[in-house]
XYZ file of C-alpha atoms in Angstrom:
310
model
C 0.000 0.000 0.000
C 1.380 3.391 -1.010
C 1.529 6.391 1.310
C -0.605 9.318 0.198
C 1.328 12.404 -0.902
C -1.463 14.504 0.617
C -0.896 12.812 3.976
C 2.816 13.642 3.736
C 1.949 17.262 2.953
C -0.492 17.584 5.862
C 1.952 15.920 8.256
C 4.867 18.100 7.164
C 2.772 21.240 7.616
C 1.914 20.158 11.176
C 5.549 19.285 11.873
C 6.633 22.710 10.670
C 4.255 24.348 13.150
C 5.350 22.099 16.021
C 9.035 22.695 15.313
C 8.547 26.472 15.295
C 6.507 26.572 18.500
C 7.381 23.655 20.807
C 10.883 23.185 22.182
C 11.692 19.452 22.588
C 11.656 18.241 26.186
C 15.254 16.974 26.090
C 16.595 20.403 25.144
C 14.313 22.241 27.567
C 15.579 20.027 30.401
C 19.159 20.690 29.261
C 18.520 24.433 29.519
C 16.981 23.988 32.978
C 20.076 22.132 34.173
C 22.322 24.820 32.689
C 20.276 27.549 34.379
C 20.463 25.814 37.748
C 24.264 25.523 37.660
C 24.939 28.903 36.005
C 26.884 31.317 38.225
C 26.862 34.303 35.876
C 24.032 36.705 36.752
C 23.209 37.841 33.215
C 23.576 34.375 31.701
C 21.227 32.951 34.336
C 18.739 35.752 33.626
C 18.781 34.977 29.877
C 18.173 31.280 30.474
C 15.299 31.997 32.854
C 13.674 34.351 30.374
C 14.035 31.850 27.528
C 12.281 29.166 29.554
C 9.427 31.565 30.257
C 9.293 32.577 26.588
C 8.904 28.948 25.535
C 5.994 28.473 27.929
C 4.240 31.518 26.470
C 4.885 30.376 22.889
C 3.391 26.941 23.602
C 0.366 28.421 25.374
C -0.298 30.971 22.607
C 0.666 28.609 19.733
C 3.053 31.165 18.276
C 6.661 30.697 17.096
C 9.025 30.968 20.044
C 11.497 33.070 18.039
C 10.748 35.778 15.480
C 13.478 34.381 13.236
C 12.125 30.980 12.238
C 15.316 30.217 10.345
C 15.451 28.117 7.216
C 12.954 25.220 7.311
C 14.453 21.960 6.065
C 13.520 18.273 6.060
C 15.272 15.023 6.847
C 13.404 12.022 5.465
C 14.107 8.370 6.269
C 12.507 5.859 3.910
C 11.859 2.312 5.019
C 13.121 0.031 2.261
C 9.601 -1.203 1.473
C 7.969 2.252 1.591
C 6.021 3.486 -1.429
C 4.671 6.960 -2.105
C 1.752 7.687 -4.410
C 3.395 9.495 -7.305
C 6.893 8.449 -6.250
C 9.692 10.490 -4.716
C 8.930 13.502 -6.905
C 5.482 13.636 -5.282
C 7.132 13.446 -1.856
C 9.398 16.399 -2.622
C 6.516 18.438 -4.005
C 4.461 17.667 -0.897
C 7.236 19.029 1.317
C 7.580 22.180 -0.767
C 3.822 22.785 -0.651
C 3.778 22.183 3.104
C 6.544 24.752 3.554
C 4.692 27.406 1.583
C 1.425 26.706 3.399
C 3.065 26.772 6.836
C 4.831 30.027 6.062
C 1.421 31.633 5.730
C -0.485 29.739 8.426
C 1.957 29.389 11.358
C 3.237 31.995 10.344
C 6.932 31.655 9.561
C 9.113 34.569 8.597
C 9.747 34.327 4.820
C 13.535 34.229 5.046
C 14.396 32.695 1.670
C 15.532 35.159 -0.973
C 17.326 34.950 -4.318
C 21.031 35.299 -3.436
C 21.767 37.900 -6.136
C 18.572 39.875 -6.708
C 17.337 39.423 -3.088
C 13.840 38.777 -4.478
C 11.586 37.114 -1.889
C 8.721 34.836 -2.944
C 7.323 35.102 0.610
C 6.910 31.347 1.031
C 10.391 29.988 1.979
C 10.438 27.993 -1.275
C 12.901 28.510 -4.103
C 16.002 27.084 -5.745
C 17.180 24.201 -3.524
C 14.766 25.422 -0.866
C 13.697 23.831 1.338
C 16.548 21.367 1.549
C 15.423 17.734 1.648
C 17.917 15.101 2.815
C 17.043 11.445 2.248
C 18.239 8.333 4.082
C 17.132 4.706 3.892
C 16.600 1.931 6.429
C 16.344 -1.830 5.796
C 12.810 -3.151 6.060
C 9.788 -1.098 7.016
C 7.033 0.370 4.857
C 6.932 3.691 6.717
C 8.434 7.132 6.134
C 9.963 9.291 8.873
C 9.803 13.036 8.232
C 11.742 15.428 10.449
C 11.382 19.183 10.207
C 14.223 21.372 11.463
C 14.191 25.160 11.692
C 17.802 26.230 11.534
C 19.211 29.712 11.169
C 21.334 29.896 8.047
C 23.857 32.632 8.814
C 26.344 31.828 11.566
C 27.376 29.163 14.040
C 29.260 26.966 11.560
C 32.960 26.623 10.815
C 35.316 24.010 9.458
C 39.048 23.340 9.379
C 41.257 20.886 7.534
C 43.313 19.278 10.273
C 45.914 16.610 9.726
C 46.674 13.333 11.494
C 49.537 14.976 13.386
C 47.117 17.480 14.945
C 45.380 14.601 16.706
C 42.670 14.949 19.332
C 44.441 18.007 20.754
C 43.961 19.796 17.431
C 40.233 19.044 17.432
C 39.924 20.444 20.967
C 41.826 23.581 20.030
C 39.632 24.186 16.980
C 36.496 23.579 19.068
C 37.493 26.126 21.717
C 38.645 28.671 19.105
C 35.300 28.396 17.303
C 33.180 28.814 20.438
C 35.210 31.795 21.683
C 35.034 33.507 18.292
C 31.297 32.983 17.896
C 30.574 33.928 21.502
C 32.592 37.147 21.514
C 31.293 38.315 18.123
C 27.662 37.277 18.545
C 27.865 34.720 15.732
C 25.742 32.106 17.508
C 22.887 32.090 20.019
C 24.288 30.129 22.929
C 23.836 27.907 24.809
C 23.784 25.449 21.952
C 23.866 21.822 21.048
C 27.207 21.638 19.250
C 27.629 19.106 16.479
C 31.131 18.051 15.463
C 31.618 16.127 12.226
C 35.031 14.489 11.923
C 36.317 12.856 8.759
C 34.928 12.277 5.306
C 35.491 15.089 2.797
C 34.939 18.822 3.388
C 31.236 18.626 2.661
C 30.844 15.396 4.652
C 32.218 16.781 7.914
C 30.030 19.887 7.635
C 26.944 17.801 6.874
C 27.621 15.451 9.775
C 28.242 18.370 12.119
C 24.860 19.882 11.276
C 23.046 16.553 11.552
C 24.751 15.829 14.884
C 23.599 19.188 16.260
C 20.061 19.095 14.881
C 19.067 15.422 14.903
C 20.417 13.909 18.108
C 18.663 14.103 21.464
C 20.420 15.754 24.413
C 21.847 13.015 26.612
C 22.689 10.545 23.832
C 26.225 9.336 23.279
C 27.991 8.143 20.154
C 28.381 4.335 20.358
C 32.058 4.654 19.429
C 33.886 4.844 22.817
C 36.518 7.287 21.534
C 33.846 9.590 20.094
C 31.762 9.398 23.277
C 34.765 10.310 25.424
C 35.509 13.258 23.136
C 31.891 14.458 23.400
C 32.127 14.644 27.183
C 35.487 16.385 27.154
C 34.456 18.971 24.557
C 31.316 19.846 26.524
C 33.399 20.405 29.650
C 35.896 22.535 27.728
C 33.134 24.619 26.166
C 31.589 25.390 29.535
C 34.876 26.487 31.089
C 35.970 29.185 28.639
C 34.146 31.906 30.578
C 31.260 32.602 28.201
C 27.638 31.723 28.847
C 24.210 32.438 27.391
C 24.215 34.905 24.491
C 27.927 35.632 25.041
C 27.564 36.968 28.581
C 30.055 35.830 31.208
C 29.128 32.408 32.501
C 29.514 28.645 32.340
C 26.580 27.600 30.133
C 27.785 27.847 26.560
C 27.225 24.194 25.615
C 24.177 22.076 26.429
C 25.609 19.000 24.729
C 28.310 18.061 22.230
C 27.505 15.413 19.634
C 30.371 13.917 17.627
C 29.811 11.981 14.399
C 32.485 10.234 12.379
C 33.201 9.333 8.751
C 36.141 7.388 7.378
C 38.426 9.880 5.673
C 41.514 10.312 3.508
C 44.613 8.865 5.105
C 46.407 12.217 4.854
C 43.777 14.452 6.456
C 41.273 14.982 9.234
C 38.592 17.500 8.211
C 36.437 18.795 11.070
C 33.126 20.657 10.809
C 31.478 22.378 13.788
C 27.841 23.406 13.882
C 26.010 25.152 16.714
C 22.249 24.558 16.882
C 21.132 27.825 18.457
C 19.170 28.434 21.648
C 16.046 27.957 19.514
C 16.689 24.244 18.991
C 13.651 23.373 16.892
C 12.839 19.936 15.505
C 9.832 17.649 15.202
C 9.411 14.165 13.694
C 6.556 11.970 12.518
C 6.408 8.399 11.244
C 3.854 8.003 8.450
C 2.401 4.534 7.842
C 0.713 3.356 4.629
C -2.537 2.675 6.532
C -2.792 6.409 7.328
C -1.465 6.311 10.892
C 0.850 9.163 11.901
C 2.991 8.958 15.043
C 4.542 12.233 16.237
C 7.708 12.350 18.342
C 10.648 14.666 19.097
C 13.512 12.171 18.619
C 14.377 11.975 14.905
C 16.146 8.601 15.374
C 18.316 9.604 12.425
C 21.605 8.082 13.564
C 20.721 4.405 13.402
C 23.134 1.494 13.399
C 22.565 1.217 9.662
C 23.295 4.913 9.091
C 26.598 4.533 10.987
C 27.515 1.173 9.459
C 31.185 0.445 8.713
C 30.914 -2.741 6.681
C 29.971 -3.458 3.086
C 26.476 -4.797 3.774
């Protein structure tokens, strides 16, 4: 049985609203813990006000931040999943849902032509919204995750080399957080994603996915990566900067490291900070019409991280 493209469209529109309005519980609890341990007066004030703002946004069903970023989708297809009209129909459904949600939620129409600056007022355009596809063995369902992510700052990358080692990754991590915190180039505290390995585009992609698609409190199953996650979080919270760049100890809510096998001569690293408005929502769509909403994208599966040929 094929999944209705109209059902995908309706679900994506609802996900877009939920992502804009409702902060996931795991991130909210991370902010509460950061607030409780924060010693900086202004940083603690910012965190308290953000928690209150989220409560108001949920109660009023309005976006919790005026800048609703750049809506994008991550779609996982079960290997047996079918869509009425095929994958082209799926993409069109997501583009229609974006345009409809821009008007109904409403979302700020942030997408413009890069040269003429023309705005179609619907967040749809050339390569917009971005749709990233993944597959999973078995299953006749489709998972759709909506992420609202600011598209200006909070990201950096560096080509390190094997000789730089773990110490080089730590140095780059601290340099990036200090630079973004002092210059206002990210809205901290953040979930920080670190992509290590692959090619230049791979490490940046993994860094963004690690920041946007993993739940606070999860650990990479690779022991070396998990140990690095804990150490980077501790380093980030001891550089003297807190919420929104004020003095404090709450710059990082969590650090998520993802790995990709890379060229023997290099070690590219991409860092991505998912801002204080960490917005995501997921739904699993079944061919019988059932839709199950959740806040954990479950993007980084064993299959997605597989090392072997099969």
